[in-house]
Amino acid sequence: MSLTASVKDELARLQVDRMSTRKAEVAATLRFAGGLHIISGRIVIEAELDLGVAARRLRQAMAEIYGHSSDVVVVSGGGLKRGNRYVVRVVKDGESLARQTGLLDGRGRPVRGLPPGVVSGGVGEAVAAWRGAFIARGSLTEPGRSSALEITCPGPEAALALVGAARRMDVSAKAREVRGVDRVVVRDGDDISALLARMGAHDAVLTWEERRTRREVRGTANRLANFDDANLRRSARAAVAAGARVERAFEILGEGVPDHLLQAGQLRLAHKQASLEELGALSDPPLTKDAVAGRIRRLLAMADKRAHELGVGDTEAVLTPDMYDL
């Protein structure tokens, strides 16, 4: 089961007893999952949901809270929408239910955002609105660079109302329009965890955090491995470049190389990809890496000075472009 489906399944099974929060959830579910239709001059309410358990939850809530019966139609998936869809429909007294749930205002006009009771309610109503909206049109992507908890909204007014509800829970959510569709998005990982916990998806929070931690650990390990690999490549190129310069230094200086510098240079040529520390261990007697580096540096400086006196190319003249990326 995908993360989105598991969250919806858990939320749809959550036991909620407080009447005001149940009403807020029903209102949000109806607002985000469907709408009002005029059929034969009568107002019909429809809500299309992903899961059968979500459809049962909505039908039960409408019957227990408002006393309205409903029908459910199973629509087989096709095209981009795989799996069955469940359409909950209220035909009888649809207008009455629309007024009771806040889909219609006192003058019988459709409410574009969320009902005033939800918008002006407390944190409990805000949480319930998010729960209903997620059950209706929510999605949760895997933790990572593009992770997000997202709600597809029926319009900009509903999106802004949902953003305001998130703000009452101290969660940062943003409304945006993507290809003509209004959405509310939560991207921060901590905010996603907090919002899932608030809505009641506690098992989903544990799964989300486990996958999030695993991805972060894997990402850190990959970055460290890449860093170490890059360092090794740079060290190897530096050693090869130093070897080429030492070889050129011997050509310039001929036999006029002091013994201690000659020894360090010969070690560099014999072990072109060894580190300075490794060269020091191979020396007789052993030297520190700083001592080896100092001797090679003095050898190159002596050769460069002599090259300038002779008017010939110095030790850097033998370097190729790929050796400069040190």
Short mmCIF file of C-alpha atoms in Angstrom, two decimals:
data_model
loop_
_atom_site.label_atom_id
_atom_site.label_comp_id
_atom_site.label_asym_id
_atom_site.label_seq_id
_atom_site.Cartn_x
_atom_site.Cartn_y
_atom_site.Cartn_z
CA MET A 1 0.00 0.00 0.00
CA SER A 2 1.31 3.45 -0.92
CA LEU A 3 1.96 6.10 1.71
CA THR A 4 -1.08 8.07 0.56
CA ALA A 5 -3.39 5.07 0.71
CA SER A 6 -2.09 3.98 4.13
CA VAL A 7 -2.63 7.48 5.56
CA LYS A 8 -6.17 7.67 4.18
CA ASP A 9 -6.96 4.19 5.46
CA GLU A 10 -5.71 5.06 8.95
CA LEU A 11 -7.58 8.38 9.05
CA ALA A 12 -10.79 6.77 7.81
CA ARG A 13 -10.68 4.33 10.74
CA LEU A 14 -9.96 6.96 13.39
CA GLN A 15 -12.56 7.22 16.15
CA VAL A 16 -13.76 10.81 16.67
CA ASP A 17 -16.42 11.59 19.28
CA ARG A 18 -16.58 15.39 19.48
CA MET A 19 -19.58 16.57 17.44
CA SER A 20 -18.12 19.88 16.21
CA THR A 21 -15.01 18.17 14.81
CA ARG A 22 -17.09 15.46 13.14
CA LYS A 23 -19.16 18.17 11.46
CA ALA A 24 -16.01 19.99 10.31
CA GLU A 25 -14.61 16.77 8.84
CA VAL A 26 -17.84 15.96 6.98
CA ALA A 27 -18.03 19.51 5.60
CA ALA A 28 -14.42 19.39 4.38
CA THR A 29 -14.81 15.92 2.89
CA LEU A 30 -17.89 16.98 0.93
CA ARG A 31 -16.28 20.25 -0.14
CA PHE A 32 -13.06 18.66 -1.42
CA ALA A 33 -14.39 15.32 -2.67
CA GLY A 34 -17.41 16.46 -4.64
CA GLY A 35 -19.93 19.18 -4.93
CA LEU A 36 -23.50 20.18 -5.62
CA HIS A 37 -25.39 19.12 -8.71
CA ILE A 38 -28.83 20.06 -10.01
CA ILE A 39 -30.68 16.97 -11.22
CA SER A 40 -34.32 17.31 -12.27
CA GLY A 41 -34.52 20.59 -10.41
CA ARG A 42 -33.24 19.09 -7.15
CA ILE A 43 -29.89 19.61 -5.43
CA VAL A 44 -27.88 16.40 -5.23
CA ILE A 45 -24.68 16.06 -3.22
CA GLU A 46 -21.92 13.80 -4.49
CA ALA A 47 -18.51 12.91 -3.03
CA GLU A 48 -16.00 10.71 -4.85
CA LEU A 49 -13.50 8.88 -2.62
CA ASP A 50 -10.55 6.51 -3.12
CA LEU A 51 -11.31 3.96 -0.43
CA GLY A 52 -14.38 2.00 0.54
CA VAL A 53 -13.64 2.58 4.24
CA ALA A 54 -13.64 6.36 3.60
CA ALA A 55 -17.02 6.11 1.85
CA ARG A 56 -18.45 4.14 4.79
CA ARG A 57 -17.10 6.72 7.24
CA LEU A 58 -18.75 9.59 5.37
CA ARG A 59 -22.10 7.78 5.02
CA GLN A 60 -22.13 6.86 8.69
CA ALA A 61 -21.30 10.42 9.79
CA MET A 62 -24.03 11.97 7.60
CA ALA A 63 -26.58 9.50 8.96
CA GLU A 64 -25.61 9.86 12.63
CA ILE A 65 -25.09 13.63 12.68
CA TYR A 66 -27.66 14.92 10.17
CA GLY A 67 -30.03 11.97 9.72
CA HIS A 68 -29.52 11.76 5.96
CA SER A 69 -29.28 8.47 4.11
CA SER A 70 -27.03 8.09 1.09
CA ASP A 71 -26.21 5.72 -1.72
CA VAL A 72 -22.78 4.58 -2.88
CA VAL A 73 -21.78 3.74 -6.44
CA VAL A 74 -18.56 1.85 -7.20
CA VAL A 75 -16.80 3.16 -10.32
CA SER A 76 -14.12 0.94 -11.86
CA GLY A 77 -10.78 2.57 -12.49
CA GLY A 78 -9.55 3.37 -15.97
CA GLY A 79 -6.94 5.51 -17.67
CA LEU A 80 -4.87 7.44 -15.15
CA LYS A 81 -7.13 6.51 -12.24
CA ARG A 82 -6.38 2.94 -11.24
CA GLY A 83 -8.47 1.06 -8.73
CA ASN A 84 -12.11 1.52 -7.84
CA ARG A 85 -13.64 4.85 -6.89
CA TYR A 86 -16.55 5.22 -4.48
CA VAL A 87 -19.18 7.88 -5.17
CA VAL A 88 -21.36 8.72 -2.17
CA ARG A 89 -24.59 10.39 -3.30
CA VAL A 90 -27.34 12.13 -1.34
CA VAL A 91 -30.44 12.65 -3.49
CA LYS A 92 -33.26 13.04 -0.99
CA ASP A 93 -33.17 16.35 0.89
CA GLY A 94 -29.81 17.20 -0.68
CA GLU A 95 -30.46 20.92 -0.28
CA SER A 96 -31.16 20.48 3.42
CA LEU A 97 -27.87 18.64 3.93
CA ALA A 98 -26.02 21.25 1.89
CA ARG A 99 -27.30 23.98 4.21
CA GLN A 100 -26.54 21.95 7.34
CA THR A 101 -22.96 21.22 6.28
CA GLY A 102 -22.27 24.76 5.07
CA LEU A 103 -22.06 23.99 1.35
CA LEU A 104 -24.84 26.56 0.90
CA ASP A 105 -25.12 29.85 2.78
CA GLY A 106 -28.26 31.32 4.32
CA ARG A 107 -29.39 32.69 0.94
CA GLY A 108 -28.94 29.38 -0.82
CA ARG A 109 -25.69 30.36 -2.58
CA PRO A 110 -22.78 27.89 -2.84
CA VAL A 111 -19.96 28.52 -0.38
CA ARG A 112 -16.66 28.65 -2.28
CA GLY A 113 -14.33 28.13 0.65
CA LEU A 114 -14.96 26.26 3.87
CA PRO A 115 -18.06 26.89 6.05
CA PRO A 116 -17.82 29.79 8.54
CA GLY A 117 -18.03 27.35 11.46
CA VAL A 118 -14.83 25.70 10.27
CA VAL A 119 -13.00 28.89 9.31
CA SER A 120 -13.72 30.59 12.64
CA GLY A 121 -13.48 27.41 14.72
CA GLY A 122 -10.70 26.30 17.00
CA VAL A 123 -7.74 24.02 16.49
CA GLY A 124 -9.93 20.92 16.71
CA GLU A 125 -12.06 22.10 13.78
CA ALA A 126 -8.91 23.02 11.81
CA VAL A 127 -7.49 19.52 12.36
CA ALA A 128 -10.78 17.91 11.34
CA ALA A 129 -10.95 20.05 8.18
CA TRP A 130 -7.48 18.89 7.17
CA ARG A 131 -8.39 15.29 7.93
CA GLY A 132 -11.49 15.48 5.75
CA ALA A 133 -9.62 17.27 2.97
CA PHE A 134 -6.82 14.69 2.99
CA ILE A 135 -9.24 11.76 2.93
CA ALA A 136 -10.93 13.44 -0.03
CA ARG A 137 -8.04 14.74 -2.15
CA GLY A 138 -4.78 14.33 -0.24
CA SER A 139 -1.47 12.81 -1.29
CA LEU A 140 1.84 12.13 0.46
CA THR A 141 5.07 11.50 -1.44
CA GLU A 142 8.09 9.58 -0.19
CA PRO A 143 10.59 11.48 1.98
CA GLY A 144 13.32 13.13 -0.06
CA ARG A 145 14.23 16.29 -1.90
CA SER A 146 10.75 16.65 -3.45
CA SER A 147 8.69 15.24 -0.58
CA ALA A 148 5.35 16.92 0.04
CA LEU A 149 1.95 16.54 1.65
CA GLU A 150 -0.49 17.98 -0.86
CA ILE A 151 -4.23 18.65 -1.10
CA THR A 152 -5.96 19.23 -4.45
CA CYS A 153 -8.54 21.97 -3.89
CA PRO A 154 -11.84 22.80 -5.65
CA GLY A 155 -10.87 26.48 -5.87
CA PRO A 156 -8.59 29.22 -4.51
CA GLU A 157 -10.99 30.11 -1.71
CA ALA A 158 -10.91 26.56 -0.34
CA ALA A 159 -7.12 26.51 -0.67
CA LEU A 160 -6.73 29.73 1.33
CA ALA A 161 -9.13 28.45 3.99
CA LEU A 162 -7.00 25.31 4.32
CA VAL A 163 -3.82 27.40 4.61
CA GLY A 164 -5.47 29.37 7.42
CA ALA A 165 -6.46 26.15 9.18
CA ALA A 166 -2.83 24.94 8.96
CA ARG A 167 -1.65 28.23 10.44
CA ARG A 168 -3.84 27.62 13.51
CA MET A 169 -1.89 24.37 14.00
CA ASP A 170 1.47 26.16 13.59
CA VAL A 171 2.08 24.33 10.31
CA SER A 172 3.46 26.18 7.28
CA ALA A 173 1.35 25.46 4.18
CA LYS A 174 1.31 27.28 0.85
CA ALA A 175 -1.44 27.64 -1.71
CA ARG A 176 -0.44 27.56 -5.37
CA GLU A 177 -1.96 27.00 -8.78
CA VAL A 178 -0.42 24.31 -10.99
CA ARG A 179 -1.73 23.96 -14.55
CA GLY A 180 -5.02 25.53 -13.60
CA VAL A 181 -5.51 23.39 -10.48
CA ASP A 182 -5.40 24.90 -6.99
CA ARG A 183 -3.31 23.02 -4.46
CA VAL A 184 -2.14 23.40 -0.87
CA VAL A 185 1.35 22.02 -0.20
CA VAL A 186 3.35 21.30 2.95
CA ARG A 187 7.01 20.59 2.15
CA ASP A 188 8.92 20.83 5.43
CA GLY A 189 9.55 17.34 6.82
CA ASP A 190 8.91 18.35 10.43
CA ASP A 191 5.67 20.09 9.46
CA ILE A 192 4.53 17.00 7.55
CA SER A 193 5.17 14.81 10.60
CA ALA A 194 3.39 17.26 12.89
CA LEU A 195 0.38 17.50 10.56
CA LEU A 196 0.06 13.73 10.19
CA ALA A 197 0.19 13.35 13.97
CA ARG A 198 -2.41 16.11 14.46
CA MET A 199 -4.80 14.46 12.00
CA GLY A 200 -4.43 11.14 13.83
CA ALA A 201 -2.25 9.15 11.41
CA HIS A 202 0.19 8.01 14.11
CA ASP A 203 1.26 4.79 12.35
CA ALA A 204 1.91 6.78 9.19
CA VAL A 205 4.10 9.21 11.17
CA LEU A 206 6.30 6.32 12.33
CA THR A 207 6.60 5.00 8.77
CA TRP A 208 7.31 8.48 7.38
CA GLU A 209 10.00 9.22 9.98
CA GLU A 210 11.63 5.80 9.51
CA ARG A 211 11.88 6.28 5.74
CA ARG A 212 12.96 9.88 6.17
CA THR A 213 15.78 8.89 8.56
CA ARG A 214 16.87 6.04 6.31
CA ARG A 215 17.06 8.35 3.30
CA GLU A 216 19.00 11.01 5.22
CA VAL A 217 21.52 8.41 6.45
CA ARG A 218 21.91 7.01 2.94
CA GLY A 219 22.34 10.51 1.52
CA THR A 220 24.98 11.39 4.11
CA ALA A 221 26.87 8.16 3.39
CA ASN A 222 26.78 8.83 -0.35
CA ARG A 223 28.03 12.39 0.13
CA LEU A 224 30.90 11.21 2.33
CA ALA A 225 31.80 8.47 -0.14
CA ASN A 226 31.79 10.93 -3.03
CA PHE A 227 33.86 13.38 -0.97
CA ASP A 228 36.44 10.72 -0.11
CA ASP A 229 36.56 9.52 -3.70
CA ALA A 230 37.12 13.06 -4.97
CA ASN A 231 39.87 13.61 -2.41
CA LEU A 232 41.61 10.40 -3.50
CA ARG A 233 41.45 11.45 -7.16
CA ARG A 234 42.85 14.88 -6.36
CA SER A 235 45.65 13.36 -4.26
CA ALA A 236 46.54 10.93 -7.05
CA ARG A 237 46.66 13.72 -9.67
CA ALA A 238 48.78 15.84 -7.35
CA ALA A 239 51.23 12.98 -6.86
CA VAL A 240 51.51 12.35 -10.61
CA ALA A 241 52.05 16.06 -11.26
CA ALA A 242 54.74 16.21 -8.58
CA GLY A 243 56.45 13.19 -10.11
CA ALA A 244 56.51 14.85 -13.54
CA ARG A 245 58.00 18.03 -12.06
CA VAL A 246 60.63 16.06 -10.13
CA GLU A 247 61.65 14.24 -13.30
CA ARG A 248 62.03 17.59 -15.08
CA ALA A 249 64.02 18.93 -12.10
CA PHE A 250 66.54 16.11 -12.44
CA GLU A 251 66.91 16.92 -16.15
CA ILE A 252 67.59 20.58 -15.39
CA LEU A 253 69.97 20.08 -12.46
CA GLY A 254 71.84 17.05 -13.75
CA GLU A 255 74.28 15.79 -11.14
CA GLY A 256 74.14 18.93 -9.01
CA VAL A 257 71.39 17.70 -6.71
CA PRO A 258 72.09 17.46 -2.94
CA ASP A 259 71.84 13.91 -1.61
CA HIS A 260 68.88 14.51 0.74
CA LEU A 261 66.87 16.19 -2.04
CA LEU A 262 67.92 13.49 -4.49
CA GLN A 263 66.59 10.79 -2.16
CA ALA A 264 63.21 12.51 -1.76
CA GLY A 265 62.93 13.03 -5.53
CA GLN A 266 63.81 9.42 -6.29
CA LEU A 267 61.13 8.22 -3.85
CA ARG A 268 58.60 10.43 -5.62
CA LEU A 269 59.54 8.97 -9.01
CA ALA A 270 59.53 5.38 -7.75
CA HIS A 271 56.10 5.72 -6.13
CA LYS A 272 54.26 8.28 -8.28
CA GLN A 273 50.81 7.77 -6.71
CA ALA A 274 51.89 7.33 -3.10
CA SER A 275 50.96 9.96 -0.50
CA LEU A 276 53.60 12.06 1.21
CA GLU A 277 53.02 10.11 4.40
CA GLU A 278 53.67 6.84 2.55
CA LEU A 279 56.85 8.28 0.99
CA GLY A 280 58.06 9.27 4.45
CA ALA A 281 57.57 5.71 5.70
CA LEU A 282 59.55 4.36 2.73
CA SER A 283 62.48 6.70 3.41
CA ASP A 284 65.62 5.48 5.16
CA PRO A 285 65.63 6.74 7.81
CA PRO A 286 61.83 7.37 7.95
CA LEU A 287 60.69 10.98 7.53
CA THR A 288 57.52 12.87 8.36
CA LYS A 289 55.28 13.87 5.46
CA ASP A 290 56.14 17.53 6.12
CA ALA A 291 59.87 16.72 5.81
CA VAL A 292 59.29 14.90 2.49
CA ALA A 293 57.11 17.76 1.19
CA GLY A 294 59.77 20.31 2.21
CA ARG A 295 62.57 18.45 0.44
CA ILE A 296 60.59 18.04 -2.78
CA ARG A 297 59.55 21.70 -2.62
CA ARG A 298 63.22 22.80 -2.28
CA LEU A 299 64.24 20.49 -5.14
CA LEU A 300 61.64 22.04 -7.44
CA ALA A 301 62.53 25.57 -6.38
CA MET A 302 66.24 24.92 -7.06
CA ALA A 303 65.41 23.49 -10.50
CA ASP A 304 63.08 26.39 -11.41
CA LYS A 305 65.72 28.92 -10.45
CA ARG A 306 68.33 27.12 -12.58
CA ALA A 307 65.89 26.90 -15.52
CA HIS A 308 65.32 30.65 -15.43
CA GLU A 309 69.10 31.21 -15.45
CA LEU A 310 69.46 28.92 -18.47
CA GLY A 311 66.41 30.34 -20.23
CA VAL A 312 64.69 26.96 -20.55
CA GLY A 313 61.30 25.65 -19.45
CA ASP A 314 60.94 25.18 -15.71
CA THR A 315 59.40 22.20 -13.92
CA GLU A 316 55.82 23.34 -14.53
CA ALA A 317 56.38 23.30 -18.29
CA VAL A 318 55.84 19.52 -18.34
CA LEU A 319 52.40 19.62 -16.71
CA THR A 320 49.36 18.75 -18.79
CA PRO A 321 45.94 20.49 -18.29
CA ASP A 322 44.43 17.56 -16.35
CA MET A 323 47.29 17.78 -13.81
CA TYR A 324 46.27 21.31 -12.76
CA ASP A 325 42.99 20.14 -11.14
CA LEU A 326 44.72 19.51 -7.82
#
